[in-house]
Amino acid sequence: MYNSKITGLGYYVPDNIVTNDDLSKFMDTNDAWIQERTGIKERRWIKAGSDDTTSVMGAKAARIAIEKAGLTSDDIDFIVFATLSPDNYFPGGGVELQEILGMKTIGALDVRNQCSGFVYALSVADQFIKTGMYKNILVVGSEWHSSGLDLSTRGRGVSVIFGDGAGAAVLSRTEDNTKGILSTHLHSEGKHAKELIVESPGSKRWVTDLIKEDNKDDESYYPHMNGTFVFKHAVVRFSEAIMEGLQANNLQVSDINLLVPHQANLRIAQFIQRKFKLEDDQVYNNIQKYGNTTAASVIIALSEAFEKGKIKDNDLVVLAAFGSGFTWGSVIIRW
Ligand code: UT7
């Protein structure tokens, strides 16, 4: 029986910093509201004219992860690419990444699970490695949110939260069953799909409708979120997913060295921290700098935490995410 472990991590965020004060120039919002309700101070948005896109940012993060793993792109057997904001309606970001990195004709799979996207993607990669099918898998989370936000006051409840960026991990085969990904746990509850959704474009309103309509005021093209409803579900599901993962491995909350939660709202992470009585250095947050980068958030946070020396050999690292779908899940890792 093989096990899988993370052998390389990388992340990339665009240079362009957008502060809360910048946002208040084009919508009715303010720094105090955004910081108090979300913890966010600034986020990165791709600047007009930049060459960055979802797949380009993913490729930049991936190059770093592959190099840190001591590999080249020729050593990668498979790509799992998580995003809700692919460059095109189809094909997905995975094949674009394969081309940008000049990789062999390996398989490329896209995961459409929004904020839980990276947790789902890592789980998929973990299964392919544990069955022995692949040896090294590139797992990427990347989002270009800023091109699709409603930047008027109408959209302020959503648009101030989201940021652009990408992260990547190389997951590799190991025969040491005491280390690596111990387990992954995935869930969904589709009855709440409409509480956090971008409805268009979709097959219900196919391209012919789009070109016929004057849709610049059509809200269905912008993210809709019932924030309070999502918040209430998030705190419950985060807790459940973490406990489920610990219990599956006969571990306790006190065994956690580092929890890396999806960066949806600092208040959600702080609620979980208080509930589980974790110290500040046991929970990694960077939403203050990057906002919510959806499928990229967990992997950017994990990469940054590792880069800052916050993860040591043998540490118990827990990843957890919740978001649109609703979907949620956790990953338990012995580093
Ligand atoms: O990542 C995927 C999962 N996502 C989440 O987990 C997000 C969960 N939800 C949240 O993080 C929070 O619900 C938000 C940050 C989205 C909103 O915070 P809230 O404390 O739930 O605020 P609210 O939506 O209840 O709005 C309170 C007030 C409203 O005004 P009234 O009706 O009380 O007069 C809003 O219109 O704040 C107003 N408001 C704003 N004011 C200034 C909403 N957005 C803004 C804004 N600036 N950007």
Short mmCIF file of C-alpha atoms and ligand atoms in Angstrom, two decimals:
data_model
loop_
_atom_site.label_atom_id
_atom_site.label_comp_id
_atom_site.label_asym_id
_atom_site.label_seq_id
_atom_site.Cartn_x
_atom_site.Cartn_y
_atom_site.Cartn_z
CA MET A 1 0.00 0.00 0.00
CA TYR A 2 1.43 3.36 -1.04
CA ASN A 3 1.00 6.62 0.78
CA SER A 4 1.18 10.15 -0.57
CA LYS A 5 3.04 13.15 0.77
CA ILE A 6 3.50 16.76 -0.22
CA THR A 7 7.01 17.19 -1.58
CA GLY A 8 6.81 20.69 -3.03
CA LEU A 9 4.75 23.83 -2.45
CA GLY A 10 4.49 27.15 -4.28
CA TYR A 11 2.23 30.17 -4.60
CA TYR A 12 1.89 33.26 -6.75
CA VAL A 13 -0.15 36.41 -6.24
CA PRO A 14 -0.30 39.38 -8.63
CA ASP A 15 1.79 42.44 -7.64
CA ASN A 16 -1.18 44.80 -7.76
CA ILE A 17 -2.36 45.53 -4.19
CA VAL A 18 -5.93 46.84 -3.82
CA THR A 19 -6.62 48.33 -0.37
CA ASN A 20 -10.02 48.78 1.26
CA ASP A 21 -9.64 52.54 0.71
CA ASP A 22 -9.13 51.87 -3.01
CA LEU A 23 -12.49 50.05 -3.11
CA SER A 24 -14.28 52.93 -1.40
CA LYS A 25 -13.42 55.08 -4.44
CA PHE A 26 -15.91 53.17 -6.60
CA MET A 27 -18.47 51.73 -4.18
CA ASP A 28 -20.08 52.73 -0.90
CA THR A 29 -17.84 50.86 1.52
CA ASN A 30 -15.09 51.68 3.99
CA ASP A 31 -11.97 50.22 5.57
CA ALA A 32 -13.55 49.97 9.05
CA TRP A 33 -16.54 47.89 7.83
CA ILE A 34 -14.39 45.52 5.77
CA GLN A 35 -11.80 44.96 8.50
CA GLU A 36 -14.37 44.55 11.26
CA ARG A 37 -16.62 42.11 9.34
CA THR A 38 -13.97 40.13 7.43
CA GLY A 39 -10.45 40.90 8.73
CA ILE A 40 -9.36 41.83 5.18
CA LYS A 41 -7.00 44.82 4.80
CA GLU A 42 -6.04 44.36 1.17
CA ARG A 43 -6.18 41.86 -1.67
CA ARG A 44 -4.33 41.30 -4.97
CA TRP A 45 -6.17 41.91 -8.24
CA ILE A 46 -4.70 41.29 -11.69
CA LYS A 47 -4.04 44.68 -13.25
CA ALA A 48 -5.52 45.53 -16.64
CA GLY A 49 -2.94 44.75 -19.32
CA SER A 50 -1.16 42.09 -17.24
CA ASP A 51 -0.48 38.72 -18.86
CA ASP A 52 -1.70 36.89 -15.77
CA THR A 53 -4.79 34.70 -16.05
CA THR A 54 -6.07 31.81 -13.94
CA SER A 55 -3.95 29.25 -15.79
CA VAL A 56 -0.90 31.55 -16.06
CA MET A 57 -0.94 32.18 -12.30
CA GLY A 58 -1.45 28.46 -11.71
CA ALA A 59 1.58 27.73 -13.89
CA LYS A 60 3.71 30.25 -11.97
CA ALA A 61 2.81 28.62 -8.65
CA ALA A 62 3.30 25.15 -10.17
CA ARG A 63 6.83 25.90 -11.41
CA ILE A 64 7.86 26.79 -7.86
CA ALA A 65 6.20 23.70 -6.37
CA ILE A 66 7.84 21.38 -8.93
CA GLU A 67 11.27 22.93 -8.32
CA LYS A 68 10.87 22.69 -4.51
CA ALA A 69 9.99 19.00 -4.97
CA GLY A 70 13.34 18.57 -6.72
CA LEU A 71 11.54 17.49 -9.91
CA THR A 72 11.02 18.78 -13.43
CA SER A 73 7.70 19.00 -15.24
CA ASP A 74 8.64 15.77 -17.06
CA ASP A 75 8.37 13.93 -13.74
CA ILE A 76 4.71 14.90 -13.23
CA ASP A 77 2.24 12.11 -14.10
CA PHE A 78 -1.07 13.93 -13.72
CA ILE A 79 -2.61 17.38 -13.11
CA VAL A 80 -5.56 18.22 -10.87
CA PHE A 81 -6.61 21.85 -11.31
CA ALA A 82 -9.17 23.47 -8.99
CA THR A 83 -10.85 26.71 -10.01
CA LEU A 84 -14.24 28.39 -10.35
CA SER A 85 -12.77 30.97 -12.71
CA PRO A 86 -11.18 29.13 -15.66
CA ASP A 87 -9.87 31.33 -18.48
CA ASN A 88 -12.54 29.90 -20.77
CA TYR A 89 -15.96 28.33 -20.36
CA PHE A 90 -14.27 25.18 -21.65
CA PRO A 91 -11.76 23.54 -21.79
CA GLY A 92 -10.62 23.81 -18.20
CA GLY A 93 -7.49 25.23 -16.59
CA GLY A 94 -5.69 21.87 -16.32
CA VAL A 95 -5.05 21.50 -20.04
CA GLU A 96 -3.98 25.13 -20.33
CA LEU A 97 -1.47 24.59 -17.53
CA GLN A 98 -0.19 21.44 -19.27
CA GLU A 99 0.50 23.51 -22.39
CA ILE A 100 2.06 26.50 -20.58
CA LEU A 101 4.45 24.22 -18.70
CA GLY A 102 5.25 22.24 -21.87
CA MET A 103 4.39 18.99 -20.15
CA LYS A 104 4.03 15.56 -21.73
CA THR A 105 0.52 14.43 -22.75
CA ILE A 106 -0.38 13.52 -19.17
CA GLY A 107 -3.96 13.59 -17.93
CA ALA A 108 -5.42 16.83 -16.66
CA LEU A 109 -8.55 16.99 -14.52
CA ASP A 110 -10.48 20.10 -13.47
CA VAL A 111 -12.22 20.28 -10.10
CA ARG A 112 -15.24 22.62 -9.77
CA ASN A 113 -15.72 22.79 -6.03
CA GLN A 114 -15.15 26.49 -5.35
CA CYS A 115 -13.81 27.21 -1.84
CA SER A 116 -13.39 23.48 -1.12
CA GLY A 117 -11.71 23.02 -4.50
CA PHE A 118 -8.19 22.48 -3.24
CA VAL A 119 -9.28 20.06 -0.50
CA TYR A 120 -11.25 18.07 -3.11
CA ALA A 121 -8.34 18.23 -5.58
CA LEU A 122 -5.86 16.98 -2.99
CA SER A 123 -8.22 14.16 -2.08
CA VAL A 124 -8.50 13.08 -5.75
CA ALA A 125 -4.71 13.16 -6.16
CA ASP A 126 -4.27 11.22 -2.91
CA GLN A 127 -6.48 8.40 -4.20
CA PHE A 128 -4.58 8.14 -7.50
CA ILE A 129 -1.31 7.84 -5.59
CA LYS A 130 -2.59 5.41 -2.97
CA THR A 131 -3.88 3.03 -5.66
CA GLY A 132 -0.42 3.06 -7.26
CA MET A 133 -1.62 4.59 -10.53
CA TYR A 134 0.58 7.71 -10.37
CA LYS A 135 3.80 8.71 -8.63
CA ASN A 136 3.87 12.53 -8.78
CA ILE A 137 0.74 14.66 -9.17
CA LEU A 138 0.58 18.42 -9.55
CA VAL A 139 -2.36 19.83 -7.58
CA VAL A 140 -3.22 23.46 -8.32
CA GLY A 141 -5.75 25.98 -7.02
CA SER A 142 -6.03 29.25 -8.94
CA GLU A 143 -8.58 32.04 -9.19
CA TRP A 144 -8.99 35.25 -11.17
CA HIS A 145 -11.95 36.75 -9.35
CA SER A 146 -11.43 40.42 -10.09
CA SER A 147 -12.55 40.14 -13.73
CA GLY A 148 -16.03 38.95 -12.68
CA LEU A 149 -17.04 41.07 -9.69
CA ASP A 150 -19.80 43.67 -9.49
CA LEU A 151 -17.76 46.70 -8.51
CA SER A 152 -20.78 48.93 -7.92
CA THR A 153 -22.34 49.39 -4.46
CA ARG A 154 -24.85 46.69 -5.42
CA GLY A 155 -22.04 44.10 -5.26
CA ARG A 156 -20.24 45.33 -2.14
CA GLY A 157 -21.37 42.44 0.08
CA VAL A 158 -19.34 40.06 -2.13
CA SER A 159 -16.80 42.05 -4.13
CA VAL A 160 -14.77 43.38 -1.19
CA ILE A 161 -14.03 39.82 -0.07
CA PHE A 162 -12.44 38.19 -3.10
CA GLY A 163 -8.83 38.27 -4.29
CA ASP A 164 -6.77 36.75 -7.13
CA GLY A 165 -3.94 34.25 -6.73
CA ALA A 166 -2.73 30.69 -7.13
CA GLY A 167 -1.06 27.93 -5.16
CA ALA A 168 0.31 24.51 -6.07
CA ALA A 169 1.51 21.34 -4.42
CA VAL A 170 3.34 18.30 -5.73
CA LEU A 171 1.94 15.14 -4.16
CA SER A 172 4.35 12.22 -4.40
CA ARG A 173 4.32 8.52 -3.66
CA THR A 174 5.97 7.35 -0.42
CA GLU A 175 6.19 3.90 1.13
CA ASP A 176 6.34 5.38 4.65
CA ASN A 177 2.79 4.94 5.95
CA THR A 178 3.43 6.99 9.08
CA LYS A 179 3.86 10.22 7.09
CA GLY A 180 1.89 12.15 4.51
CA ILE A 181 -1.84 12.41 3.90
CA LEU A 182 -3.50 10.29 6.58
CA SER A 183 -7.05 10.82 5.34
CA THR A 184 -9.39 13.15 3.46
CA HIS A 185 -13.11 13.78 4.12
CA LEU A 186 -15.49 15.30 1.58
CA HIS A 187 -19.11 16.46 1.81
CA SER A 188 -21.78 18.35 -0.10
CA GLU A 189 -25.32 19.65 0.39
CA GLY A 190 -26.71 20.80 -2.96
CA LYS A 191 -29.97 22.08 -1.53
CA HIS A 192 -28.08 25.26 -0.62
CA ALA A 193 -26.54 25.77 -4.08
CA LYS A 194 -28.38 29.06 -4.64
CA GLU A 195 -27.03 30.64 -1.45
CA LEU A 196 -23.61 31.17 -3.06
CA ILE A 197 -23.75 31.09 -6.82
CA VAL A 198 -22.84 32.67 -10.14
CA GLU A 199 -25.78 31.62 -12.35
CA SER A 200 -24.58 32.80 -15.75
CA PRO A 201 -23.17 31.87 -18.12
CA GLY A 202 -24.50 28.36 -17.83
CA SER A 203 -26.29 25.92 -20.08
CA LYS A 204 -29.68 27.18 -18.82
CA ARG A 205 -28.84 30.40 -20.66
CA TRP A 206 -26.60 29.34 -23.49
CA VAL A 207 -24.51 31.57 -25.68
CA THR A 208 -27.30 32.50 -28.10
CA ASP A 209 -29.18 34.10 -25.20
CA LEU A 210 -26.11 35.92 -24.05
CA ILE A 211 -25.41 37.63 -27.34
CA LYS A 212 -29.05 38.59 -27.83
CA GLU A 213 -29.43 40.28 -24.48
CA ASP A 214 -28.17 43.54 -23.18
CA ASN A 215 -27.00 41.98 -19.95
CA LYS A 216 -24.77 44.59 -18.37
CA ASP A 217 -27.24 45.03 -15.48
CA ASP A 218 -28.05 41.33 -15.20
CA GLU A 219 -27.10 40.29 -11.66
CA SER A 220 -26.97 36.60 -12.65
CA TYR A 221 -23.48 37.22 -14.10
CA TYR A 222 -22.15 38.26 -10.70
CA PRO A 223 -21.57 36.21 -7.57
CA HIS A 224 -24.58 36.16 -5.27
CA MET A 225 -24.00 35.24 -1.63
CA ASN A 226 -26.41 35.04 1.28
CA GLY A 227 -23.54 35.98 3.60
CA THR A 228 -25.15 35.40 7.01
CA PHE A 229 -26.61 32.05 5.95
CA VAL A 230 -23.27 30.90 4.51
CA PHE A 231 -21.45 32.10 7.63
CA LYS A 232 -23.71 30.10 9.97
CA HIS A 233 -23.25 26.91 7.95
CA ALA A 234 -19.52 27.47 7.59
CA VAL A 235 -18.76 27.50 11.32
CA VAL A 236 -20.72 24.26 11.84
CA ARG A 237 -19.31 22.39 8.83
CA PHE A 238 -15.70 23.48 9.46
CA SER A 239 -15.92 22.08 12.98
CA GLU A 240 -17.54 18.84 11.83
CA ALA A 241 -14.97 18.25 9.07
CA ILE A 242 -12.04 18.81 11.44
CA MET A 243 -13.50 16.48 14.09
CA GLU A 244 -14.33 13.82 11.49
CA GLY A 245 -10.74 13.84 10.26
CA LEU A 246 -9.26 13.66 13.76
CA GLN A 247 -11.59 10.86 14.85
CA ALA A 248 -10.84 8.80 11.73
CA ASN A 249 -7.20 8.78 12.81
CA ASN A 250 -7.74 8.39 16.58
CA LEU A 251 -6.37 11.88 17.13
CA GLN A 252 -7.46 14.69 19.45
CA VAL A 253 -7.74 18.44 18.93
CA SER A 254 -4.69 18.72 21.22
CA ASP A 255 -2.65 16.79 18.60
CA ILE A 256 -3.06 19.58 16.02
CA ASN A 257 0.14 21.54 15.38
CA LEU A 258 -1.27 23.71 12.61
CA LEU A 259 -4.78 24.25 11.30
CA VAL A 260 -4.92 25.87 7.85
CA PRO A 261 -8.55 26.86 7.27
CA HIS A 262 -9.95 28.17 4.00
CA GLN A 263 -9.63 31.95 4.21
CA ALA A 264 -13.30 32.95 3.92
CA ASN A 265 -13.58 35.37 6.82
CA LEU A 266 -11.19 35.97 9.75
CA ARG A 267 -14.18 35.78 12.10
CA ILE A 268 -14.92 32.21 10.96
CA ALA A 269 -11.30 31.15 11.61
CA GLN A 270 -11.34 32.88 15.01
CA PHE A 271 -14.61 31.16 15.93
CA ILE A 272 -13.05 27.75 15.14
CA GLN A 273 -9.88 28.69 17.03
CA ARG A 274 -11.89 29.61 20.16
CA LYS A 275 -14.11 26.54 19.86
CA PHE A 276 -11.12 24.19 19.69
CA LYS A 277 -9.09 26.25 22.21
CA LEU A 278 -6.17 26.58 19.79
CA GLU A 279 -3.37 29.13 20.33
CA ASP A 280 -2.69 31.88 17.77
CA ASP A 281 0.32 30.01 16.40
CA GLN A 282 -1.80 26.87 15.79
CA VAL A 283 -4.05 28.53 13.20
CA TYR A 284 -2.62 30.10 10.03
CA ASN A 285 -4.45 33.08 8.54
CA ASN A 286 -3.45 35.38 5.70
CA ILE A 287 -6.86 36.67 4.57
CA GLN A 288 -5.73 40.09 5.84
CA LYS A 289 -3.35 40.35 2.84
CA TYR A 290 -5.03 38.34 0.11
CA GLY A 291 -8.78 38.26 0.80
CA ASN A 292 -10.67 35.11 -0.12
CA THR A 293 -8.98 33.39 -3.07
CA THR A 294 -11.46 30.48 -3.12
CA ALA A 295 -9.77 27.32 -4.55
CA ALA A 296 -6.37 28.96 -4.11
CA SER A 297 -6.85 30.02 -0.49
CA VAL A 298 -5.90 26.84 1.40
CA ILE A 299 -2.87 26.14 -0.79
CA ILE A 300 -1.59 29.73 -0.72
CA ALA A 301 -1.91 29.68 3.09
CA LEU A 302 -0.26 26.27 3.39
CA SER A 303 2.63 27.30 1.10
CA GLU A 304 3.16 30.57 2.96
CA ALA A 305 3.01 28.88 6.38
CA PHE A 306 5.60 26.34 5.23
CA GLU A 307 7.82 29.05 3.74
CA LYS A 308 7.71 30.92 7.08
CA GLY A 309 8.93 27.81 8.93
CA LYS A 310 5.62 27.23 10.72
CA ILE A 311 5.50 23.53 9.79
CA LYS A 312 8.09 21.09 11.12
CA ASP A 313 8.79 17.47 10.36
CA ASN A 314 6.20 15.18 12.00
CA ASP A 315 3.73 18.02 12.70
CA LEU A 316 0.02 17.26 12.45
CA VAL A 317 -1.36 19.68 9.86
CA VAL A 318 -5.12 19.95 9.29
CA LEU A 319 -6.64 21.58 6.21
CA ALA A 320 -10.35 22.44 6.21
CA ALA A 321 -12.62 24.25 3.78
CA PHE A 322 -16.24 25.18 3.24
CA GLY A 323 -17.99 27.02 0.43
CA SER A 324 -20.36 27.19 -2.50
CA GLY A 325 -22.29 24.02 -3.28
CA PHE A 326 -22.39 23.79 -0.34
CA THR A 327 -19.26 21.67 -0.29
CA TRP A 328 -16.81 21.14 2.54
CA GLY A 329 -14.05 18.83 3.68
CA SER A 330 -10.81 18.27 5.55
CA VAL A 331 -7.38 16.77 5.01
CA ILE A 332 -5.28 15.33 7.85
CA ILE A 333 -1.54 15.37 7.19
CA ARG A 334 1.40 14.03 9.21
CA TRP A 335 4.19 16.21 7.80
O1 UT7 B 1 -15.64 31.42 0.91
C1 UT7 B 1 -16.88 30.81 0.72
C2 UT7 B 1 -17.68 30.86 1.94
N1 UT7 B 1 -17.98 32.21 2.28
C3 UT7 B 1 -18.16 32.55 3.54
O2 UT7 B 1 -18.01 31.74 4.40
C4 UT7 B 1 -18.60 33.96 3.83
C5 UT7 B 1 -19.56 33.98 4.96
N2 UT7 B 1 -20.16 35.27 5.20
C6 UT7 B 1 -19.48 36.38 5.60
O3 UT7 B 1 -18.27 36.35 5.66
C7 UT7 B 1 -20.25 37.60 6.01
O4 UT7 B 1 -21.62 37.30 6.05
C8 UT7 B 1 -20.00 38.85 5.10
C9 UT7 B 1 -18.62 39.39 5.32
C10 UT7 B 1 -20.21 38.47 3.66
C11 UT7 B 1 -21.01 39.96 5.45
O5 UT7 B 1 -20.89 40.28 6.82
P1 UT7 B 1 -22.19 40.37 7.73
O6 UT7 B 1 -21.72 40.73 9.07
O7 UT7 B 1 -22.96 39.09 7.57
O8 UT7 B 1 -22.96 41.61 7.09
P2 UT7 B 1 -24.41 41.67 6.41
O9 UT7 B 1 -24.40 40.99 5.09
O10 UT7 B 1 -25.43 41.22 7.42
O11 UT7 B 1 -24.59 43.22 6.20
C12 UT7 B 1 -24.69 44.13 7.30
C13 UT7 B 1 -24.82 45.53 6.74
C14 UT7 B 1 -25.92 45.67 5.70
O12 UT7 B 1 -26.51 46.95 5.87
P3 UT7 B 1 -27.89 47.11 6.68
O13 UT7 B 1 -28.90 46.29 5.91
O14 UT7 B 1 -27.63 46.60 8.05
O15 UT7 B 1 -28.15 48.59 6.61
C15 UT7 B 1 -25.18 45.65 4.39
O16 UT7 B 1 -25.86 46.33 3.37
O17 UT7 B 1 -23.60 45.93 6.08
C16 UT7 B 1 -23.90 46.38 4.75
N3 UT7 B 1 -22.78 46.03 3.89
C17 UT7 B 1 -21.70 46.81 3.72
N4 UT7 B 1 -21.38 48.02 4.23
C18 UT7 B 1 -20.20 48.54 3.86
C19 UT7 B 1 -22.61 44.89 3.15
N5 UT7 B 1 -21.43 44.94 2.52
C20 UT7 B 1 -20.85 46.12 2.85
C21 UT7 B 1 -19.63 46.72 2.51
N6 UT7 B 1 -19.34 47.93 3.04
N7 UT7 B 1 -18.73 46.12 1.70
#
